[in-house]
CSV table of C-alpha atoms in Angstrom, one decimal:
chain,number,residue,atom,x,y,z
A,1,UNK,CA,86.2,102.5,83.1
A,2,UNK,CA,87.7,100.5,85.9
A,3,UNK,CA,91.2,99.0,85.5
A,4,UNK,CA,92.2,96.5,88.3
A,5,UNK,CA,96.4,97.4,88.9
A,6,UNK,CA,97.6,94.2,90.6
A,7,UNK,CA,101.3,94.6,92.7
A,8,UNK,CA,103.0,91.1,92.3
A,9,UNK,CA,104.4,91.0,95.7
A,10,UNK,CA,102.7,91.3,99.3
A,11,UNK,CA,103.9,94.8,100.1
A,12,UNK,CA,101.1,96.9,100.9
A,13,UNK,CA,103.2,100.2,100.5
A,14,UNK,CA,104.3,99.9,97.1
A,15,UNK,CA,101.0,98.6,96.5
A,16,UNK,CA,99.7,102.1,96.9
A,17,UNK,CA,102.8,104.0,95.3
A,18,UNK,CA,102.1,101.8,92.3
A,19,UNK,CA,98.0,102.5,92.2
A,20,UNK,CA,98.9,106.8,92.9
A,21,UNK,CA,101.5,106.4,89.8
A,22,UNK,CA,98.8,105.0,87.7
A,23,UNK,CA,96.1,107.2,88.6
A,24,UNK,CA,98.5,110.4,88.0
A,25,UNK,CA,98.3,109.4,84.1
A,26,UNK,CA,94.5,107.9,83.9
A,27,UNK,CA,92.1,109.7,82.2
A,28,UNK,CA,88.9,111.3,83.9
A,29,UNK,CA,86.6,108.6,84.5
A,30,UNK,CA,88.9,105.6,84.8
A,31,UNK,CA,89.1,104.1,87.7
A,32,UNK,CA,92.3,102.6,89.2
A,33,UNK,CA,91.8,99.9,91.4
A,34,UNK,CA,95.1,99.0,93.1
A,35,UNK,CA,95.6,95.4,94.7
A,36,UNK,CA,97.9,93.4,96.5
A,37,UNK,CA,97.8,89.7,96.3
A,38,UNK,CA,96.6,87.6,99.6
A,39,UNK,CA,100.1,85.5,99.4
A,40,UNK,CA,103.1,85.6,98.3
A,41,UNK,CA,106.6,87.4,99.1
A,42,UNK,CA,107.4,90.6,99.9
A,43,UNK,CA,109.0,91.2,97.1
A,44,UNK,CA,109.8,89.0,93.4
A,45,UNK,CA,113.5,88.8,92.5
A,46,UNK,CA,113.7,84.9,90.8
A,47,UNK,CA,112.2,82.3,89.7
A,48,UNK,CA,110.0,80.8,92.4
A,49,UNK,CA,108.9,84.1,93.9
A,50,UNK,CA,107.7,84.8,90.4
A,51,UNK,CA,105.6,81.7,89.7
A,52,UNK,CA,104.5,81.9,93.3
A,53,UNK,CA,103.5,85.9,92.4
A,54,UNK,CA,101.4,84.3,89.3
A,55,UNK,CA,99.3,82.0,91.0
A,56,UNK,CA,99.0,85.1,93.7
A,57,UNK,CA,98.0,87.3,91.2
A,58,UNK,CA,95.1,85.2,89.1
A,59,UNK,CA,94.1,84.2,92.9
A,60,UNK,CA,93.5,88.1,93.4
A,61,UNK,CA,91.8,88.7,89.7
A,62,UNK,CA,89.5,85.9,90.2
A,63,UNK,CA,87.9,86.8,93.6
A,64,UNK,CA,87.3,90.2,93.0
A,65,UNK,CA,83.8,90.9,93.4
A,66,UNK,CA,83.3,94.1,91.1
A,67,UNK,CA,83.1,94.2,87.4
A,68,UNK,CA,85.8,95.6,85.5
A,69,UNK,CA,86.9,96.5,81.9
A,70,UNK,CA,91.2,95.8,82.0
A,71,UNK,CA,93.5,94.4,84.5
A,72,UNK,CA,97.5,95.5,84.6
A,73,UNK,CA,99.9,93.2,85.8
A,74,UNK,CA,102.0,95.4,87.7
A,75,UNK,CA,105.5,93.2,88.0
A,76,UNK,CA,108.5,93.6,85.8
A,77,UNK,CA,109.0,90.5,84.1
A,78,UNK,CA,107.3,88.3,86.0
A,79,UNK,CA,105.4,85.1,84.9
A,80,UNK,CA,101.7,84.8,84.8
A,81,UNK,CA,100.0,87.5,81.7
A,82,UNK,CA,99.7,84.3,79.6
A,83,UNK,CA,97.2,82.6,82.3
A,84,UNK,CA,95.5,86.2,83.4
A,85,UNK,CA,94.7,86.2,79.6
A,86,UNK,CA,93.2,82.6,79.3
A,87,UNK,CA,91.1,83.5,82.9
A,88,UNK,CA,89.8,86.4,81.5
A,89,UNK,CA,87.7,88.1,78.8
A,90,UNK,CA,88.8,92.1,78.9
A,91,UNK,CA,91.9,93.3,77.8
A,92,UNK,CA,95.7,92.6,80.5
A,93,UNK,CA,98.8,94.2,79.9
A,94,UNK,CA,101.9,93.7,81.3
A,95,UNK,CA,104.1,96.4,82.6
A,96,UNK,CA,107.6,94.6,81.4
A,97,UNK,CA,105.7,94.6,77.6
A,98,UNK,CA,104.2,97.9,77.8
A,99,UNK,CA,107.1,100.0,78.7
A,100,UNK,CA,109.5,98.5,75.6
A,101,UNK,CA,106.4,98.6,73.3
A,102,UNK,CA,106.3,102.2,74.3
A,103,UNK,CA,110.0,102.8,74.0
A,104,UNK,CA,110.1,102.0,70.5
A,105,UNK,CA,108.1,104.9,69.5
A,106,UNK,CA,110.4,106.9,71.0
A,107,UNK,CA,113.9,105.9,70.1
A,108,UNK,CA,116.3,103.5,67.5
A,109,UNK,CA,117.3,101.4,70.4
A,110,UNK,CA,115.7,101.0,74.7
A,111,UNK,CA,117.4,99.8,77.5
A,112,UNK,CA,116.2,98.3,81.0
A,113,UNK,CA,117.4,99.1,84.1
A,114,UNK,CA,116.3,96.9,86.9
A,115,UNK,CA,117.3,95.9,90.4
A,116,UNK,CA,119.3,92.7,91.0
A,117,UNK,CA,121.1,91.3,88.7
A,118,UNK,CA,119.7,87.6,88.8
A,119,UNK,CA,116.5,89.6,87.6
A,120,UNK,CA,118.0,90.5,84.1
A,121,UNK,CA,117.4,87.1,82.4
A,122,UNK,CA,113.8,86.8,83.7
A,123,UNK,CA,113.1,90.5,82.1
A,124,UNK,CA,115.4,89.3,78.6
A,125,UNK,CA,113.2,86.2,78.6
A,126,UNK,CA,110.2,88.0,78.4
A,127,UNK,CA,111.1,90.4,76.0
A,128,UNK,CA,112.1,87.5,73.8
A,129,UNK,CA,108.7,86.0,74.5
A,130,UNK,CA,107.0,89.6,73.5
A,131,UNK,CA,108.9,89.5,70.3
A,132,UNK,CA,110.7,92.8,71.5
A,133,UNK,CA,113.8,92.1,71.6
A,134,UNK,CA,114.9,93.2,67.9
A,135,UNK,CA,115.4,97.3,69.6
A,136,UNK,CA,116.7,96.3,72.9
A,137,UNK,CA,120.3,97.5,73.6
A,138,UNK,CA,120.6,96.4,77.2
A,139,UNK,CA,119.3,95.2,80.6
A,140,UNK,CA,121.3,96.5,83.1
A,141,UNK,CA,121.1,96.2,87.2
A,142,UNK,CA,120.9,99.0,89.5
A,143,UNK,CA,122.4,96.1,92.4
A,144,UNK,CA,119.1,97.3,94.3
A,145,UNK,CA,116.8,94.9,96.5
A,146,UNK,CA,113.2,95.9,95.1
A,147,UNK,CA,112.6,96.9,99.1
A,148,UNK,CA,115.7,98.8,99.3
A,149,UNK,CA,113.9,101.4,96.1
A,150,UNK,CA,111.2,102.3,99.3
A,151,UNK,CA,113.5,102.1,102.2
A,152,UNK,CA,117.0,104.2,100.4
A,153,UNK,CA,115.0,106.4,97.7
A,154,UNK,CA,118.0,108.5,97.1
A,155,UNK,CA,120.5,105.7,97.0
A,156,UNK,CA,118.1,103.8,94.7
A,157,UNK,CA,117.9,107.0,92.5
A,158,UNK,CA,121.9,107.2,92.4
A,159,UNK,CA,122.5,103.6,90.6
A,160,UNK,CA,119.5,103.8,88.6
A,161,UNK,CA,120.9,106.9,87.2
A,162,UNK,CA,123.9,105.7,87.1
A,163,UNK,CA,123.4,102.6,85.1
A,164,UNK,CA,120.8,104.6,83.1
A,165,UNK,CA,124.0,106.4,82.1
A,166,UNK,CA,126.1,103.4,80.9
A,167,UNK,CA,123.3,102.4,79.4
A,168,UNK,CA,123.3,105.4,76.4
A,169,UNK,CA,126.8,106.2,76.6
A,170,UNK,CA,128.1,103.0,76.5
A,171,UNK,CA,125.2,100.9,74.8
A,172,UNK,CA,123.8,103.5,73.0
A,173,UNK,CA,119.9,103.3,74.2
A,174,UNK,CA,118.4,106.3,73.4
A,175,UNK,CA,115.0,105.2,75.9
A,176,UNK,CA,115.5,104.2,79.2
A,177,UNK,CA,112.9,101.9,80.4
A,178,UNK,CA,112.4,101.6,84.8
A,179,UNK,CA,113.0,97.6,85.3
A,180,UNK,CA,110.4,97.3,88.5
A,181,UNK,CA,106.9,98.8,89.3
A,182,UNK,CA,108.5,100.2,92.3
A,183,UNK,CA,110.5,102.2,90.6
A,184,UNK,CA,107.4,104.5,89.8
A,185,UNK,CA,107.6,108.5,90.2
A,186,UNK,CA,111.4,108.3,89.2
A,187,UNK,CA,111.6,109.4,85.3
A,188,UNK,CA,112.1,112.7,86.3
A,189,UNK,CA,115.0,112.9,87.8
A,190,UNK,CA,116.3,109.7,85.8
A,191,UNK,CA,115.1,112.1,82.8
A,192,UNK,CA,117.1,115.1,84.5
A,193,UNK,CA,120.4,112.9,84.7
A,194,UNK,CA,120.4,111.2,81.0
A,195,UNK,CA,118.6,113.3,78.6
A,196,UNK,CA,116.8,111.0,77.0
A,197,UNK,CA,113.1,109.7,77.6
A,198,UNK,CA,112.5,107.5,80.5
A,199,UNK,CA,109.1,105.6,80.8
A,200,UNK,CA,107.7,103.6,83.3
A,201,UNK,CA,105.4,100.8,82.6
A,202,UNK,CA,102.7,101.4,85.1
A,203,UNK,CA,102.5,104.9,83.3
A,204,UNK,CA,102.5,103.3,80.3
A,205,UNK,CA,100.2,100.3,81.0
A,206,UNK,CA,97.6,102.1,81.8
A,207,UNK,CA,97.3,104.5,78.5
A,208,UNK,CA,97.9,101.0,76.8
A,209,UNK,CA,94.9,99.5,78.5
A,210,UNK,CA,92.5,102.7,78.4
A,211,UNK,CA,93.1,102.6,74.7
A,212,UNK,CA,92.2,99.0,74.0
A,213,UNK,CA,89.1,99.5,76.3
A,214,UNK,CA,87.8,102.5,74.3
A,215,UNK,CA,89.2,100.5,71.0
A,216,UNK,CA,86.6,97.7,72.1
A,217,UNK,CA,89.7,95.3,71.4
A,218,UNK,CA,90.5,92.5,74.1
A,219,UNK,CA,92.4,89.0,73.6
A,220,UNK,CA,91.7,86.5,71.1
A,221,UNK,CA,90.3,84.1,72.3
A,222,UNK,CA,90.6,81.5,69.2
A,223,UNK,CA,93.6,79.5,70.1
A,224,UNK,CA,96.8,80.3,72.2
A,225,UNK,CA,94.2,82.3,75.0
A,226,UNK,CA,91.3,80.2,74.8
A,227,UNK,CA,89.4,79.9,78.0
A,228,UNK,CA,90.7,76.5,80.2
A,229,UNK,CA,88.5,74.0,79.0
A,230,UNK,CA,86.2,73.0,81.5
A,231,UNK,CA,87.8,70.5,83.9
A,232,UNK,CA,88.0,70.1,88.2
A,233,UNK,CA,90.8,72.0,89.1
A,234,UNK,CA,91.2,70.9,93.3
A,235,UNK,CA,91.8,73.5,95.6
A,236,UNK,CA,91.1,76.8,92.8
A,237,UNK,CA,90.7,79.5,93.9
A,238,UNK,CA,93.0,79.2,96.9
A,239,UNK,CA,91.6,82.2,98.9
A,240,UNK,CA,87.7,81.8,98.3
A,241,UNK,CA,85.3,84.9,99.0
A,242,UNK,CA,82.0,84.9,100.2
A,243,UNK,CA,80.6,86.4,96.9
A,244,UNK,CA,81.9,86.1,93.5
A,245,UNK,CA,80.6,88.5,90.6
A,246,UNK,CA,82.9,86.9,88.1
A,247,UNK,CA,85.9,88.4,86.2
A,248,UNK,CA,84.2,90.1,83.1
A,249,UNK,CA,82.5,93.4,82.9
Protein backbone atom coordinates (compact mmCIF):
# COMPACT_ATOMS: atom_id res chain seq x y z
CA UNK A 1 0.00 0.00 0.00
CA UNK A 2 1.39 3.44 -0.82
CA UNK A 3 -0.18 6.57 0.90
CA UNK A 4 1.00 9.97 -0.55
CA UNK A 5 1.33 12.44 3.00
CA UNK A 6 1.14 15.90 1.47
CA UNK A 7 2.70 19.02 3.93
CA UNK A 8 0.44 22.08 3.02
CA UNK A 9 3.20 24.57 3.23
CA UNK A 10 6.69 24.87 1.39
CA UNK A 11 8.84 23.85 4.34
CA UNK A 12 10.91 21.04 3.48
CA UNK A 13 11.81 20.19 7.19
CA UNK A 14 8.51 19.71 8.59
CA UNK A 15 7.85 18.03 5.41
CA UNK A 16 10.00 15.15 6.68
CA UNK A 17 9.10 15.42 10.47
CA UNK A 18 5.57 14.99 9.25
CA UNK A 19 6.29 11.76 6.67
CA UNK A 20 8.78 10.08 9.93
CA UNK A 21 5.54 10.69 12.22
CA UNK A 22 3.38 8.85 9.84
CA UNK A 23 5.61 6.11 9.13
CA UNK A 24 6.25 5.48 12.99
CA UNK A 25 2.38 4.29 13.05
CA UNK A 26 2.03 2.62 9.39
CA UNK A 27 1.76 -0.82 9.20
CA UNK A 28 4.42 -3.23 7.42
CA UNK A 29 4.05 -2.79 3.90
CA UNK A 30 2.59 0.75 3.59
CA UNK A 31 4.38 2.93 2.14
CA UNK A 32 4.58 6.67 3.17
CA UNK A 33 5.32 8.92 0.59
CA UNK A 34 5.89 12.36 2.07
CA UNK A 35 5.58 15.65 -0.24
CA UNK A 36 5.94 19.12 -0.16
CA UNK A 37 4.03 21.27 -2.62
CA UNK A 38 6.14 23.14 -5.54
CA UNK A 39 4.46 26.72 -4.23
CA UNK A 40 3.15 28.15 -1.77
CA UNK A 41 4.18 29.72 1.77
CA UNK A 42 6.29 28.60 4.29
CA UNK A 43 3.85 28.06 6.45
CA UNK A 44 -0.46 28.43 6.46
CA UNK A 45 -1.91 30.59 9.26
CA UNK A 46 -5.16 32.37 7.26
CA UNK A 47 -7.16 32.49 4.70
CA UNK A 48 -5.17 33.13 1.55
CA UNK A 49 -2.18 31.03 2.58
CA UNK A 50 -4.79 28.29 2.88
CA UNK A 51 -6.54 28.51 -0.48
CA UNK A 52 -3.10 29.20 -2.01
CA UNK A 53 -1.95 25.70 0.04
CA UNK A 54 -5.12 23.98 -1.85
CA UNK A 55 -4.37 24.74 -5.22
CA UNK A 56 -0.57 23.81 -4.05
CA UNK A 57 -1.54 20.77 -2.85
CA UNK A 58 -3.96 19.12 -5.86
CA UNK A 59 -0.94 20.73 -8.03
CA UNK A 60 1.35 18.12 -6.15
CA UNK A 61 -1.33 15.14 -6.18
CA UNK A 62 -1.91 15.49 -9.81
CA UNK A 63 1.72 15.37 -11.15
CA UNK A 64 2.85 12.65 -9.25
CA UNK A 65 3.98 9.99 -11.52
CA UNK A 66 3.53 6.75 -9.32
CA UNK A 67 0.38 4.97 -8.51
CA UNK A 68 -1.03 5.07 -5.27
CA UNK A 69 -3.93 3.70 -3.11
CA UNK A 70 -4.77 6.98 -0.38
CA UNK A 71 -3.57 10.50 -0.15
CA UNK A 72 -3.52 12.48 3.52
CA UNK A 73 -3.79 16.01 3.50
CA UNK A 74 -1.48 16.84 6.03
CA UNK A 75 -2.70 20.67 7.13
CA UNK A 76 -4.87 21.47 10.10
CA UNK A 77 -7.86 22.92 8.90
CA UNK A 78 -6.92 24.01 5.79
CA UNK A 79 -9.17 24.24 2.62
CA UNK A 80 -8.82 21.90 -0.28
CA UNK A 81 -10.12 17.82 0.83
CA UNK A 82 -13.32 18.71 -0.95
CA UNK A 83 -11.39 19.22 -4.47
CA UNK A 84 -8.58 16.36 -3.69
CA UNK A 85 -11.79 14.17 -3.46
CA UNK A 86 -13.48 15.27 -6.77
CA UNK A 87 -9.64 14.89 -8.58
CA UNK A 88 -9.32 11.61 -7.31
CA UNK A 89 -10.66 8.08 -7.20
CA UNK A 90 -8.83 6.36 -3.81
CA UNK A 91 -9.67 7.21 -0.57
CA UNK A 92 -8.15 11.32 1.20
CA UNK A 93 -8.40 12.16 4.65
CA UNK A 94 -7.86 15.10 6.26
CA UNK A 95 -5.73 15.44 9.36
CA UNK A 96 -8.11 18.35 11.01
CA UNK A 97 -11.23 15.47 10.49
CA UNK A 98 -9.25 12.58 11.45
CA UNK A 99 -7.95 13.56 14.75
CA UNK A 100 -11.68 14.77 16.20
CA UNK A 101 -13.16 11.64 14.50
CA UNK A 102 -10.66 9.77 16.48
CA UNK A 103 -11.17 11.76 19.69
CA UNK A 104 -14.56 10.80 20.02
CA UNK A 105 -13.83 7.25 20.66
CA UNK A 106 -12.01 8.23 23.29
CA UNK A 107 -13.67 10.77 25.37
CA UNK A 108 -17.38 12.71 26.22
CA UNK A 109 -16.00 15.88 24.99
CA UNK A 110 -12.22 16.95 22.60
CA UNK A 111 -10.50 19.96 22.43
CA UNK A 112 -7.97 21.59 19.88
CA UNK A 113 -5.07 23.27 20.53
CA UNK A 114 -3.47 25.08 17.70
CA UNK A 115 -1.01 27.89 17.05
CA UNK A 116 -2.20 31.40 16.31
CA UNK A 117 -5.17 32.51 17.29
CA UNK A 118 -6.56 33.78 13.85
CA UNK A 119 -6.24 29.93 13.02
CA UNK A 120 -9.13 28.91 15.54
CA UNK A 121 -12.06 29.88 13.22
CA UNK A 122 -10.54 28.25 10.05
CA UNK A 123 -10.22 24.84 12.29
CA UNK A 124 -14.08 25.57 14.03
CA UNK A 125 -15.24 26.04 10.39
CA UNK A 126 -14.11 22.84 9.34
CA UNK A 127 -15.23 20.94 12.15
CA UNK A 128 -18.71 22.43 11.44
CA UNK A 129 -18.24 21.40 7.86
CA UNK A 130 -17.24 17.63 9.17
CA UNK A 131 -20.37 17.56 11.19
CA UNK A 132 -18.02 17.25 14.31
CA UNK A 133 -18.74 19.82 16.19
CA UNK A 134 -21.63 18.26 18.52
CA UNK A 135 -18.32 16.81 21.13
CA UNK A 136 -16.08 19.73 20.69
CA UNK A 137 -15.43 21.61 23.98
CA UNK A 138 -12.81 24.03 22.70
CA UNK A 139 -10.12 25.37 20.20
CA UNK A 140 -7.71 26.96 21.99
CA UNK A 141 -4.26 28.81 20.71
CA UNK A 142 -0.85 27.97 21.82
CA UNK A 143 0.18 31.94 20.47
CA UNK A 144 2.76 29.86 18.38
CA UNK A 145 3.93 30.74 14.70
CA UNK A 146 3.72 27.18 12.98
CA UNK A 147 7.75 27.93 12.31
CA UNK A 148 8.37 28.81 15.73
CA UNK A 149 7.03 24.70 16.78
CA UNK A 150 10.58 23.71 14.67
CA UNK A 151 12.73 26.63 15.64
CA UNK A 152 11.61 26.80 19.96
CA UNK A 153 10.56 22.96 20.47
CA UNK A 154 10.59 23.49 24.20
CA UNK A 155 8.87 26.82 24.19
CA UNK A 156 6.34 25.39 21.80
CA UNK A 157 5.90 22.31 24.10
CA UNK A 158 5.30 24.77 27.24
CA UNK A 159 2.02 26.69 25.73
CA UNK A 160 0.80 23.68 24.13
CA UNK A 161 0.78 22.11 27.45
CA UNK A 162 -0.33 24.77 28.85
CA UNK A 163 -3.43 25.55 27.00
CA UNK A 164 -3.87 21.69 26.80
CA UNK A 165 -4.34 22.27 30.54
CA UNK A 166 -7.08 25.03 30.41
CA UNK A 167 -8.46 23.08 28.02
CA UNK A 168 -9.69 20.01 30.63
CA UNK A 169 -9.72 21.89 33.66
CA UNK A 170 -11.41 24.70 32.54
CA UNK A 171 -13.50 23.30 29.53
CA UNK A 172 -13.62 20.06 30.52
CA UNK A 173 -12.09 18.04 27.23
CA UNK A 174 -11.28 14.93 28.26
CA UNK A 175 -9.08 14.43 24.48
CA UNK A 176 -6.72 16.74 23.44
CA UNK A 177 -6.41 16.96 19.83
CA UNK A 178 -2.61 18.70 18.32
CA UNK A 179 -4.05 21.75 16.11
CA UNK A 180 -1.03 21.56 13.28
CA UNK A 181 0.84 18.70 11.45
CA UNK A 182 3.88 20.24 12.90
CA UNK A 183 3.06 19.57 15.96
CA UNK A 184 3.83 15.75 15.45
CA UNK A 185 5.98 13.65 18.01
CA UNK A 186 4.48 15.84 20.89
CA UNK A 187 1.60 13.64 22.65
CA UNK A 188 3.88 12.31 24.83
CA UNK A 189 4.93 14.81 26.81
CA UNK A 190 1.41 16.77 26.16
CA UNK A 191 0.14 13.22 27.44
CA UNK A 192 2.69 13.42 30.48
CA UNK A 193 1.44 16.99 31.47
CA UNK A 194 -2.56 16.48 31.21
CA UNK A 195 -3.47 12.97 31.69
CA UNK A 196 -5.65 12.51 29.35
CA UNK A 197 -5.27 11.09 25.56
CA UNK A 198 -3.58 13.30 23.14
CA UNK A 199 -3.80 12.32 19.37
CA UNK A 200 -2.29 13.69 16.48
CA UNK A 201 -3.90 13.64 13.14
CA UNK A 202 -1.06 12.52 11.03
CA UNK A 203 -0.95 9.48 13.41
CA UNK A 204 -4.37 9.17 13.10
CA UNK A 205 -4.74 9.75 9.34
CA UNK A 206 -2.89 7.27 8.43
CA UNK A 207 -4.70 4.23 10.46
CA UNK A 208 -7.87 6.00 9.02
CA UNK A 209 -6.65 5.69 5.50
CA UNK A 210 -4.84 2.11 5.81
CA UNK A 211 -8.28 0.99 6.99
CA UNK A 212 -10.43 2.21 4.15
CA UNK A 213 -7.76 0.96 1.70
CA UNK A 214 -7.97 -2.66 3.07
CA UNK A 215 -11.91 -1.94 3.55
CA UNK A 216 -11.89 -1.42 -0.42
CA UNK A 217 -14.07 1.80 0.53
CA UNK A 218 -13.10 5.22 -1.27
CA UNK A 219 -15.40 8.37 -1.96
CA UNK A 220 -18.63 8.43 -3.57
CA UNK A 221 -18.48 9.46 -6.42
CA UNK A 222 -22.43 9.89 -7.16
CA UNK A 223 -23.00 13.53 -6.44
CA UNK A 224 -21.23 16.03 -4.06
CA UNK A 225 -17.54 14.26 -5.28
CA UNK A 226 -18.26 13.50 -8.73
CA UNK A 227 -15.35 13.84 -11.00
CA UNK A 228 -15.15 17.78 -12.68
CA UNK A 229 -17.05 17.29 -15.72
CA UNK A 230 -15.04 17.48 -18.57
CA UNK A 231 -14.24 21.13 -19.47
CA UNK A 232 -10.76 23.37 -20.55
CA UNK A 233 -9.44 24.43 -17.48
CA UNK A 234 -6.33 27.22 -18.81
CA UNK A 235 -3.18 26.95 -17.16
CA UNK A 236 -4.01 23.28 -15.05
CA UNK A 237 -1.81 21.79 -13.80
CA UNK A 238 0.40 24.78 -13.00
CA UNK A 239 3.72 22.85 -12.55
CA UNK A 240 3.56 20.26 -15.49
CA UNK A 241 5.92 17.11 -15.40
CA UNK A 242 7.44 15.39 -18.13
CA UNK A 243 5.48 12.18 -17.46
CA UNK A 244 2.14 11.72 -15.97
CA UNK A 245 0.95 8.23 -14.73
CA UNK A 246 -2.32 9.59 -13.58
CA UNK A 247 -3.69 9.84 -9.97
CA UNK A 248 -5.37 6.34 -9.41
CA UNK A 249 -3.84 3.09 -8.49
Amino acid sequence: MRILVLNVNTTASMTHAIGESARQVASPGTEIIELTPDFGADSCEGNFESYLAAIAVMDKVVNYPEPFDAVIQAGYGEHGREGLQELLDVPVVDITEAAASTAQFLGHKYSVVTTLDRAVPLIEDRLKLAGLTDRLASVRASGLGVLELESDPERAVEAIVEQSRKAVEDDKAEVICLGCGGMAELEEKVAAATGVPIVDGVRAAVTIAESLVRLGLSTSKVRTYANPRPKQVTGWPITRQPARAGNQK
